Structures are given as C-alpha cells and as structure tokens.
Amino acid sequence: MNENGSDVLIRTEGLTKLFLASKYGLLDRLARAKPLFVRAVDNVSISIKKGETVVLVGESGSGKTTLGRLLVTLEKPTSGEIYYEGIPLSKNISAVREKVQIVYQNPLESLDPRLNINSIVEEPLLNRKITKEERLRRVKEALESVGLDYSYVYFRKPKDLSGGQRQRVALARAIISNPRFIVLDEPTSALDASIQSQVLNLLIDLKNRFNYTYLVITHNIMVAEYIADQIYVMYAGKIVETGRVDQIMKKPLHPYTQLLFKSVPSLRNKRLEPMVGEPPSLINPPPGCRFHPRCPYAFDRCRVEEPALVEVEPGHFAACHLYTKK
C-alpha cells in the first residue's frame, strides 16, 4: 500500500505507540507483575503525498489524535518508523520539527489566555534570527491570510474573540513558520455549522495558495467528503480502510465505514442508524478482527484471525475477511 516515490512527503511503516495504562513502580517490578499498556496506535502504515489532503476518520478513542501527534514529533513511537521524504525521522528530527505544525480541536484551550493575539501568533518566530520588524510583518501577513484584520485583533485576548476567529488565530500561528505539513485535529467540531463551512473553505484556500500538505482528523465522514483527497478509516488503533475520497464515498467496503455513513445525517441518508455497541478496550482488545463484536457480518474466522489490509480494487484497501481468501 505504501509508496516510496519522490512525491511522497510522509510515510510510516508498522508505527506503534503504547502508553502505560497505570503506574508501574518498584513493587510491581519486584512482584514481576506485567505492565498494562494502551495500544493507541498499532502497526499503522500510511502514505501522504506532497500537497495532498488526507483525512483520518474514526470514532473518539480510535487513536487518531495520537497518530497525528506522532507525525508532528510530539510523541515518540514505541516501534515502527516515520519517513519524511524518504529519510527516517529518527535521523532528522530537528529539521522535521521546523516543517510541521498542529492545530488543536479547541483553540480556547490551546491559545495562551494571558497573551494578546500578536504575541500568540508571533511565538513560533521568537527563536529565529529575524528582526522585530520582520516578525511584525509576518504576523500581519499570517493574520490577513486567514481573513483577520490585524488592527482589530492584535491587542485582544483569545476570550475576546468568537470561536471562528480563535480558530483562524490558531491557523495563523500554524502557518507563520512556513510549514510543509499541518495536522488539523477536529478543526470544525467546536464551531457552529455556518462557521464550519467558512473554516473548511479557508483550509482549502490556504492549501491552494501555499501548497500545504494536510492531515485532517475528524469523526465526521461528511467533512472528509468535502475536503479530502485520500481517506484513512481508523478503528481501535488500526487502519481498517483507505482509498481515494470518491472510492470510499461511493462504495465503502469495511462494515465499520458503512456504519459510519449510516450514523451521519446527509441528503442521501434520511434515516440514521446509530452505531451498535461500544469501542473495545485498547488495553485488552478482542482477538481477531477488533470490530467483530460490533460487526453484523462477523463469522468464526473474524473472531480468531486478524485481517490484513488488502487491495480490493485498484487503490482501495480494506482490512476485512469478507475480502480475503483463505
């Protein structure tokens, strides 16, 4: 599935991130108790092309945010590797950190409430050897690029702005350092519907103007349809389906993806069907396919054998025994 061409900006191989589920101290070691781990990201291999918008879709707790944090170097992998333009991240981490940014779900929590907007947007430039005048020029340009009037917002605090304005400030802070890759974690979920469309249109405009590469994290498959080039569907730390946006929107293959479509309102889907059951524990995931306890098509093989991600049609992959041959 992964590509190795020069047009690939980021790819991962077998990327895994474990977190300790509880404290593991000296007494536990003396008792030889086994530590419990949360398998937040489990053997994930993805590929993101330069200038592409990839959307990562899944329920809360599926590991999407952890994967995004791994790609912008905020978390260190437990195993596996991340490659930037073919070079392992472990050999190039300082250079990569200058080229990546992340925009969090709730800007009111991620923007420092003590600082004014000028200081917030300027912050990524403070360690760079540029003049104060140059920083001011770039702050103005960044704020204007996201549709904000510098003279109106520069002296205000985050609490003085609307949700949409705060999200634009967060975007301005992300783009001021001229990144190549931006992770957007649920960029519209905290906004009203009318503001959501404005932010999505802004993201598309910024990408076209500056040739950014995006990873957009969302639980809303309709956001993916609007903005994505490529979609990855994630469930319980695993990638269960991936393909071009037109492929997945027209013909979702994995039962989980199909249920995601049925649970989201749209003009095509007038009757909602809520997802049955709860996501599994990432400390003790079920054997076999992790979706089998909730899957309407599960059979014996699903309960004992983990499905591989296989190419069902050109460029369209699914991890489901409905498409694998024994």
Tab-separated table of N, CA and C in Angstrom, residues 80-219:
chain	number	residue	atom	x	y	z
A	80	GLY	N	8.325	0.864	15.053
A	80	GLY	CA	7.991	1.324	13.712
A	80	GLY	C	8.789	2.573	13.364
A	81	GLU	N	8.566	3.091	12.166
A	81	GLU	CA	9.343	4.230	11.697
A	81	GLU	C	8.476	5.197	10.913
A	82	ILE	N	8.830	6.476	10.996
A	82	ILE	CA	8.227	7.542	10.212
A	82	ILE	C	9.297	8.071	9.267
A	83	TYR	N	8.948	8.225	7.997
A	83	TYR	CA	9.886	8.734	6.992
A	83	TYR	C	9.372	10.058	6.438
A	84	TYR	N	10.230	11.064	6.414
A	84	TYR	CA	9.952	12.338	5.764
A	84	TYR	C	10.815	12.424	4.512
A	85	GLU	N	10.154	12.433	3.363
A	85	GLU	CA	10.844	12.438	2.070
A	85	GLU	C	11.895	11.335	2.015
A	86	GLY	N	11.532	10.176	2.526
A	86	GLY	CA	12.379	9.001	2.453
A	86	GLY	C	13.427	8.877	3.536
A	87	ILE	N	13.574	9.899	4.387
A	87	ILE	CA	14.589	9.874	5.445
A	87	ILE	C	13.927	9.531	6.778
A	88	PRO	N	14.455	8.560	7.526
A	88	PRO	CA	13.838	8.207	8.818
A	88	PRO	C	13.811	9.406	9.764
A	89	LEU	N	12.681	9.585	10.428
A	89	LEU	CA	12.529	10.685	11.376
A	89	LEU	C	13.598	10.631	12.461
A	90	SER	N	13.965	9.435	12.891
A	90	SER	CA	14.948	9.278	13.963
A	90	SER	C	16.304	9.876	13.595
A	91	LYS	N	16.584	10.060	12.298
A	91	LYS	CA	17.857	10.622	11.857
A	91	LYS	C	17.753	12.100	11.485
A	92	ASN	N	16.538	12.673	11.576
A	92	ASN	CA	16.345	14.015	11.036
A	92	ASN	C	15.323	14.811	11.837
A	93	ILE	N	15.171	14.508	13.126
A	93	ILE	CA	14.039	15.037	13.876
A	93	ILE	C	14.082	16.557	14.023
A	94	SER	N	15.249	17.155	14.221
A	94	SER	CA	15.310	18.604	14.420
A	94	SER	C	14.908	19.350	13.155
A	95	ALA	N	15.324	18.861	12.003
A	95	ALA	CA	14.953	19.510	10.741
A	95	ALA	C	13.466	19.356	10.460
A	96	VAL	N	12.911	18.194	10.789
A	96	VAL	CA	11.489	17.944	10.538
A	96	VAL	C	10.625	18.840	11.407
A	97	ARG	N	11.024	19.065	12.644
A	97	ARG	CA	10.217	19.873	13.556
A	97	ARG	C	10.007	21.296	13.047
A	98	GLU	N	10.899	21.791	12.215
A	98	GLU	CA	10.741	23.129	11.655
A	98	GLU	C	9.740	23.158	10.506
A	99	LYS	N	9.331	21.970	10.028
A	99	LYS	CA	8.472	21.894	8.840
A	99	LYS	C	7.059	21.412	9.145
A	100	VAL	N	6.756	21.152	10.425
A	100	VAL	CA	5.440	20.594	10.772
A	100	VAL	C	4.775	21.455	11.838
A	101	GLN	N	3.433	21.449	11.820
A	101	GLN	CA	2.644	22.170	12.817
A	101	GLN	C	1.373	21.388	13.083
A	102	ILE	N	0.726	21.703	14.207
A	102	ILE	CA	-0.545	21.078	14.556
A	102	ILE	C	-1.512	22.149	15.035
A	103	VAL	N	-2.777	22.011	14.646
A	103	VAL	CA	-3.850	22.890	15.108
A	103	VAL	C	-4.831	22.023	15.889
A	104	TYR	N	-5.048	22.384	17.149
A	104	TYR	CA	-5.845	21.540	18.037
A	104	TYR	C	-7.340	21.821	17.903
A	105	GLN	N	-8.114	20.905	18.485
A	105	GLN	CA	-9.567	20.923	18.350
A	105	GLN	C	-10.198	22.173	18.935
A	106	ASN	N	-9.797	22.561	20.140
A	106	ASN	CA	-10.423	23.695	20.817
A	106	ASN	C	-9.388	24.799	20.999
A	107	PRO	N	-9.432	25.835	20.159
A	107	PRO	CA	-8.416	26.885	20.257
A	107	PRO	C	-8.454	27.657	21.569
A	108	LEU	N	-9.602	27.681	22.242
A	108	LEU	CA	-9.666	28.388	23.520
A	108	LEU	C	-8.766	27.722	24.556
A	109	GLU	N	-8.551	26.423	24.419
A	109	GLU	CA	-7.677	25.697	25.333
A	109	GLU	C	-6.218	25.707	24.874
A	110	SER	N	-5.992	25.797	23.564
A	110	SER	CA	-4.615	25.728	23.057
A	110	SER	C	-3.952	27.095	22.939
A	111	LEU	N	-4.730	28.190	22.958
A	111	LEU	CA	-4.160	29.529	22.897
A	111	LEU	C	-3.971	30.067	24.305
A	112	ASP	N	-2.808	30.610	24.592
A	112	ASP	CA	-2.488	31.114	25.924
A	112	ASP	C	-3.403	32.293	26.262
A	113	PRO	N	-4.257	32.157	27.291
A	113	PRO	CA	-5.216	33.226	27.603
A	113	PRO	C	-4.568	34.498	28.134
A	114	ARG	N	-3.291	34.419	28.538
A	114	ARG	CA	-2.610	35.587	29.103
A	114	ARG	C	-2.021	36.492	28.031
A	115	LEU	N	-1.847	35.950	26.823
A	115	LEU	CA	-1.182	36.696	25.763
A	115	LEU	C	-2.189	37.341	24.820
A	116	ASN	N	-1.787	38.448	24.203
A	116	ASN	CA	-2.629	39.010	23.157
A	116	ASN	C	-2.381	38.264	21.851
A	117	ILE	N	-3.202	38.543	20.843
A	117	ILE	CA	-3.158	37.776	19.603
A	117	ILE	C	-1.827	37.967	18.880
A	118	ASN	N	-1.283	39.167	18.904
A	118	ASN	CA	0.010	39.405	18.263
A	118	ASN	C	1.083	38.492	18.865
A	119	SER	N	1.130	38.415	20.194
A	119	SER	CA	2.147	37.605	20.865
A	119	SER	C	1.937	36.114	20.602
A	120	ILE	N	0.670	35.678	20.527
A	120	ILE	CA	0.371	34.266	20.273
A	120	ILE	C	0.852	33.852	18.893
A	121	VAL	N	0.530	34.651	17.891
A	121	VAL	CA	0.901	34.308	16.516
A	121	VAL	C	2.404	34.433	16.315
A	122	GLU	N	3.031	35.381	17.004
A	122	GLU	CA	4.459	35.637	16.869
A	122	GLU	C	5.318	34.548	17.517
A	123	GLU	N	4.763	33.840	18.470
A	123	GLU	CA	5.540	32.937	19.320
A	123	GLU	C	6.435	31.955	18.556
A	124	PRO	N	5.977	31.305	17.477
A	124	PRO	CA	6.861	30.356	16.776
A	124	PRO	C	8.106	30.992	16.163
A	125	LEU	N	8.135	32.324	16.053
A	125	LEU	CA	9.277	33.005	15.424
A	125	LEU	C	10.305	33.508	16.434
A	126	LEU	N	10.009	33.402	17.731
A	126	LEU	CA	10.854	34.054	18.728
A	126	LEU	C	12.262	33.475	18.782
A	127	ASN	N	12.427	32.201	18.445
A	127	ASN	CA	13.760	31.590	18.487
A	127	ASN	C	14.500	31.694	17.163
A	128	ARG	N	13.928	32.400	16.216
A	128	ARG	CA	14.571	32.539	14.911
A	128	ARG	C	15.321	33.869	14.828
A	129	LYS	N	16.382	33.877	14.068
A	129	LYS	CA	17.233	35.059	13.966
A	129	LYS	C	16.671	36.020	12.923
A	130	ILE	N	15.581	36.683	13.283
A	130	ILE	CA	14.982	37.696	12.420
A	130	ILE	C	14.671	38.925	13.265
A	131	THR	N	14.554	40.065	12.611
A	131	THR	CA	14.327	41.311	13.335
A	131	THR	C	12.894	41.399	13.842
A	132	LYS	N	12.685	42.304	14.793
A	132	LYS	CA	11.343	42.540	15.313
A	132	LYS	C	10.415	43.036	14.219
A	133	GLU	N	10.955	43.863	13.319
A	133	GLU	CA	10.144	44.375	12.214
A	133	GLU	C	9.705	43.251	11.286
A	134	GLU	N	10.605	42.307	11.031
A	134	GLU	CA	10.269	41.173	10.179
A	134	GLU	C	9.214	40.299	10.845
A	135	ARG	N	9.319	40.092	12.160
A	135	ARG	CA	8.304	39.307	12.867
A	135	ARG	C	6.945	39.974	12.758
A	136	LEU	N	6.903	41.294	12.951
A	136	LEU	CA	5.644	42.019	12.877
A	136	LEU	C	5.036	41.894	11.476
A	137	ARG	N	5.870	42.006	10.450
A	137	ARG	CA	5.369	41.885	9.081
A	137	ARG	C	4.759	40.508	8.847
A	138	ARG	N	5.426	39.474	9.348
A	138	ARG	CA	4.926	38.114	9.127
A	138	ARG	C	3.683	37.829	9.950
A	139	VAL	N	3.564	38.419	11.142
A	139	VAL	CA	2.336	38.281	11.927
A	139	VAL	C	1.157	38.892	11.173
A	140	LYS	N	1.350	40.090	10.644
A	140	LYS	CA	0.282	40.746	9.881
A	140	LYS	C	-0.109	39.906	8.671
A	141	GLU	N	0.877	39.394	7.956
A	141	GLU	CA	0.598	38.593	6.770
A	141	GLU	C	-0.170	37.318	7.133
A	142	ALA	N	0.247	36.667	8.225
A	142	ALA	CA	-0.413	35.426	8.630
A	142	ALA	C	-1.865	35.677	9.014
A	143	LEU	N	-2.109	36.741	9.796
A	143	LEU	CA	-3.482	37.046	10.212
A	143	LEU	C	-4.340	37.436	9.014
A	144	GLU	N	-3.783	38.188	8.090
A	144	GLU	CA	-4.538	38.570	6.906
A	144	GLU	C	-4.795	37.362	6.010
A	145	SER	N	-3.871	36.412	5.987
A	145	SER	CA	-4.045	35.210	5.169
A	145	SER	C	-5.231	34.374	5.628
A	146	VAL	N	-5.542	34.430	6.925
A	146	VAL	CA	-6.677	33.655	7.441
A	146	VAL	C	-7.932	34.521	7.586
A	147	GLY	N	-7.900	35.728	7.010
A	147	GLY	CA	-9.101	36.554	6.964
A	147	GLY	C	-9.360	37.405	8.185
A	148	LEU	N	-8.321	37.734	8.953
A	148	LEU	CA	-8.485	38.577	10.135
A	148	LEU	C	-7.823	39.938	9.916
A	149	ASP	N	-8.428	40.972	10.459
A	149	ASP	CA	-7.897	42.337	10.387
A	149	ASP	C	-6.918	42.536	11.540
A	150	TYR	N	-5.643	42.717	11.224
A	150	TYR	CA	-4.623	42.843	12.257
A	150	TYR	C	-4.952	43.969	13.233
A	151	SER	N	-5.380	45.112	12.725
A	151	SER	CA	-5.637	46.266	13.590
A	151	SER	C	-6.787	46.005	14.564
A	152	TYR	N	-7.668	45.078	14.215
A	152	TYR	CA	-8.804	44.765	15.090
A	152	TYR	C	-8.437	43.740	16.167
A	153	VAL	N	-7.575	42.750	15.822
A	153	VAL	CA	-7.367	41.632	16.740
A	153	VAL	C	-6.035	41.654	17.486
A	154	TYR	N	-5.032	42.427	17.043
A	154	TYR	CA	-3.676	42.215	17.549
A	154	TYR	C	-3.547	42.415	19.057
A	155	PHE	N	-4.339	43.308	19.640
A	155	PHE	CA	-4.215	43.624	21.066
A	155	PHE	C	-5.203	42.834	21.926
A	156	ARG	N	-6.091	42.091	21.303
A	156	ARG	CA	-7.129	41.372	22.047
A	156	ARG	C	-6.606	40.048	22.588
A	157	LYS	N	-7.341	39.492	23.570
A	157	LYS	CA	-7.041	38.184	24.132
A	157	LYS	C	-7.974	37.147	23.489
A	158	PRO	N	-7.628	35.861	23.560
A	158	PRO	CA	-8.485	34.834	22.950
A	158	PRO	C	-9.936	34.884	23.422
A	159	LYS	N	-10.152	35.213	24.693
A	159	LYS	CA	-11.522	35.237	25.217
A	159	LYS	C	-12.365	36.348	24.587
A	160	ASP	N	-11.721	37.331	23.960
A	160	ASP	CA	-12.438	38.438	23.348
A	160	ASP	C	-12.936	38.112	21.949
A	161	LEU	N	-12.551	36.958	21.418
A	161	LEU	CA	-12.882	36.603	20.039
A	161	LEU	C	-13.939	35.505	19.986
A	162	SER	N	-14.589	35.386	18.845
A	162	SER	CA	-15.559	34.311	18.638
A	162	SER	C	-14.817	33.004	18.366
A	163	GLY	N	-15.561	31.895	18.384
A	163	GLY	CA	-14.943	30.598	18.126
A	163	GLY	C	-14.285	30.524	16.765
A	164	GLY	N	-14.950	31.062	15.738
A	164	GLY	CA	-14.374	31.058	14.409
A	164	GLY	C	-13.126	31.909	14.315
A	165	GLN	N	-13.135	33.054	14.993
A	165	GLN	CA	-11.944	33.916	14.989
A	165	GLN	C	-10.781	33.248	15.705
A	166	ARG	N	-11.066	32.580	16.816
A	166	ARG	CA	-10.000	31.888	17.545
A	166	ARG	C	-9.386	30.776	16.684
A	167	GLN	N	-10.231	30.067	15.937
A	167	GLN	CA	-9.703	29.010	15.080
A	167	GLN	C	-8.822	29.596	13.976
A	168	ARG	N	-9.182	30.776	13.479
A	168	ARG	CA	-8.352	31.451	12.479
A	168	ARG	C	-7.014	31.894	13.087
A	169	VAL	N	-7.030	32.338	14.343
A	169	VAL	CA	-5.777	32.697	15.018
A	169	VAL	C	-4.887	31.463	15.148
A	170	ALA	N	-5.491	30.329	15.522
A	170	ALA	CA	-4.714	29.096	15.639
A	170	ALA	C	-4.091	28.712	14.296
A	171	LEU	N	-4.828	28.909	13.219
A	171	LEU	CA	-4.296	28.635	11.884
A	171	LEU	C	-3.152	29.595	11.540
A	172	ALA	N	-3.337	30.882	11.896
A	172	ALA	CA	-2.287	31.870	11.629
A	172	ALA	C	-0.998	31.501	12.355
A	173	ARG	N	-1.121	31.072	13.601
A	173	ARG	CA	0.071	30.664	14.359
A	173	ARG	C	0.735	29.449	13.715
A	174	ALA	N	-0.075	28.559	13.129
A	174	ALA	CA	0.489	27.366	12.497
A	174	ALA	C	1.228	27.694	11.208
A	175	ILE	N	0.698	28.629	10.422
A	175	ILE	CA	1.292	28.864	9.102
A	175	ILE	C	2.416	29.894	9.120
A	176	ILE	N	2.575	30.633	10.232
A	176	ILE	CA	3.561	31.713	10.243
A	176	ILE	C	4.991	31.204	10.103
A	177	SER	N	5.236	29.955	10.481
A	177	SER	CA	6.589	29.404	10.385
A	177	SER	C	6.844	28.705	9.044
A	178	ASN	N	5.918	28.886	8.093
A	178	ASN	CA	6.045	28.299	6.754
A	178	ASN	C	6.231	26.781	6.795
A	179	PRO	N	5.301	26.071	7.434
A	179	PRO	CA	5.430	24.615	7.496
A	179	PRO	C	5.094	23.980	6.146
A	180	ARG	N	5.486	22.742	6.002
A	180	ARG	CA	5.095	21.971	4.809
A	180	ARG	C	3.934	21.044	5.117
A	181	PHE	N	3.831	20.637	6.385
A	181	PHE	CA	2.824	19.642	6.776
A	181	PHE	C	2.092	20.134	8.010
A	182	ILE	N	0.762	20.117	7.972
A	182	ILE	CA	-0.054	20.595	9.095
A	182	ILE	C	-1.062	19.521	9.466
A	183	VAL	N	-1.108	19.173	10.745
A	183	VAL	CA	-2.140	18.291	11.283
A	183	VAL	C	-3.236	19.160	11.879
A	184	LEU	N	-4.464	18.910	11.469
A	184	LEU	CA	-5.626	19.653	11.965
A	184	LEU	C	-6.521	18.677	12.708
A	185	ASP	N	-6.551	18.798	14.023
A	185	ASP	CA	-7.275	17.848	14.870
A	185	ASP	C	-8.685	18.366	15.130
A	186	GLU	N	-9.672	17.753	14.468
A	186	GLU	CA	-11.077	18.164	14.590
A	186	GLU	C	-11.211	19.685	14.449
A	187	PRO	N	-10.802	20.260	13.329
A	187	PRO	CA	-10.738	21.725	13.220
A	187	PRO	C	-12.085	22.423	13.217
A	188	THR	N	-13.188	21.670	13.021
A	188	THR	CA	-14.502	22.319	12.944
A	188	THR	C	-15.488	21.837	14.005
A	189	SER	N	-15.111	20.865	14.821
A	189	SER	CA	-16.095	20.235	15.711
A	189	SER	C	-16.616	21.175	16.794
A	190	ALA	N	-15.828	22.192	17.176
A	190	ALA	CA	-16.255	23.109	18.236
A	190	ALA	C	-16.960	24.344	17.684
A	191	LEU	N	-17.280	24.336	16.373
A	191	LEU	CA	-17.835	25.522	15.733
A	191	LEU	C	-19.272	25.295	15.286
A	192	ASP	N	-20.028	26.391	15.156
A	192	ASP	CA	-21.370	26.319	14.587
A	192	ASP	C	-21.292	25.877	13.135
A	193	ALA	N	-22.397	25.328	12.629
A	193	ALA	CA	-22.408	24.772	11.276
A	193	ALA	C	-22.009	25.809	10.226
A	194	SER	N	-22.510	27.038	10.349
A	194	SER	CA	-22.199	28.065	9.357
A	194	SER	C	-20.721	28.441	9.386
A	195	ILE	N	-20.125	28.425	10.574
A	195	ILE	CA	-18.704	28.747	10.705
A	195	ILE	C	-17.841	27.583	10.230
A	196	GLN	N	-18.340	26.354	10.404
A	196	GLN	CA	-17.588	25.190	9.943
A	196	GLN	C	-17.271	25.284	8.453
A	197	SER	N	-18.267	25.662	7.666
A	197	SER	CA	-18.048	25.748	6.221
A	197	SER	C	-17.031	26.837	5.887
A	198	GLN	N	-17.055	27.938	6.636
A	198	GLN	CA	-16.074	29.004	6.399
A	198	GLN	C	-14.651	28.515	6.659
A	199	VAL	N	-14.472	27.770	7.760
A	199	VAL	CA	-13.140	27.274	8.112
A	199	VAL	C	-12.662	26.246	7.091
A	200	LEU	N	-13.557	25.349	6.657
A	200	LEU	CA	-13.167	24.360	5.651
A	200	LEU	C	-12.778	25.029	4.342
A	201	ASN	N	-13.532	26.036	3.933
A	201	ASN	CA	-13.186	26.767	2.713
A	201	ASN	C	-11.849	27.490	2.870
A	202	LEU	N	-11.603	28.016	4.066
A	202	LEU	CA	-10.324	28.682	4.330
A	202	LEU	C	-9.173	27.691	4.221
A	203	LEU	N	-9.340	26.491	4.770
A	203	LEU	CA	-8.291	25.473	4.691
A	203	LEU	C	-7.978	25.120	3.244
A	204	ILE	N	-9.017	24.991	2.431
A	204	ILE	CA	-8.814	24.682	1.020
A	204	ILE	C	-8.082	25.828	0.329
A	205	ASP	N	-8.471	27.063	0.641
A	205	ASP	CA	-7.833	28.233	0.037
A	205	ASP	C	-6.356	28.311	0.421
A	206	LEU	N	-6.043	28.089	1.710
A	206	LEU	CA	-4.649	28.139	2.159
A	206	LEU	C	-3.818	27.050	1.495
A	207	LYS	N	-4.386	25.878	1.368
A	207	LYS	CA	-3.664	24.783	0.714
A	207	LYS	C	-3.341	25.134	-0.734
A	208	ASN	N	-4.309	25.697	-1.445
A	208	ASN	CA	-4.092	26.041	-2.849
A	208	ASN	C	-3.078	27.167	-3.008
A	209	ARG	N	-3.064	28.104	-2.058
A	209	ARG	CA	-2.151	29.250	-2.151
A	209	ARG	C	-0.723	28.892	-1.759
A	210	PHE	N	-0.567	28.043	-0.735
A	210	PHE	CA	0.762	27.790	-0.186
A	210	PHE	C	1.238	26.347	-0.357
A	211	ASN	N	0.410	25.512	-1.023
A	211	ASN	CA	0.779	24.121	-1.302
A	211	ASN	C	1.070	23.329	-0.027
A	212	TYR	N	0.248	23.524	0.995
A	212	TYR	CA	0.403	22.755	2.223
A	212	TYR	C	-0.009	21.303	2.000
A	213	THR	N	0.505	20.452	2.861
A	213	THR	CA	0.039	19.069	2.959
A	213	THR	C	-0.678	18.933	4.288
A	214	TYR	N	-1.900	18.403	4.256
A	214	TYR	CA	-2.725	18.329	5.468
A	214	TYR	C	-2.971	16.881	5.878
A	215	LEU	N	-3.034	16.675	7.200
A	215	LEU	CA	-3.722	15.520	7.775
A	215	LEU	C	-4.845	16.089	8.625
A	216	VAL	N	-6.086	15.856	8.199
A	216	VAL	CA	-7.257	16.354	8.919
A	216	VAL	C	-7.863	15.197	9.692
A	217	ILE	N	-7.980	15.369	11.007
A	217	ILE	CA	-8.550	14.348	11.889
A	217	ILE	C	-9.996	14.716	12.183
A	218	THR	N	-10.912	13.785	11.970
A	218	THR	CA	-12.322	14.080	12.201
A	218	THR	C	-13.093	12.791	12.462
A	219	HIS	N	-14.232	12.922	13.122
A	219	HIS	CA	-15.155	11.796	13.274
A	219	HIS	C	-16.298	11.901	12.274
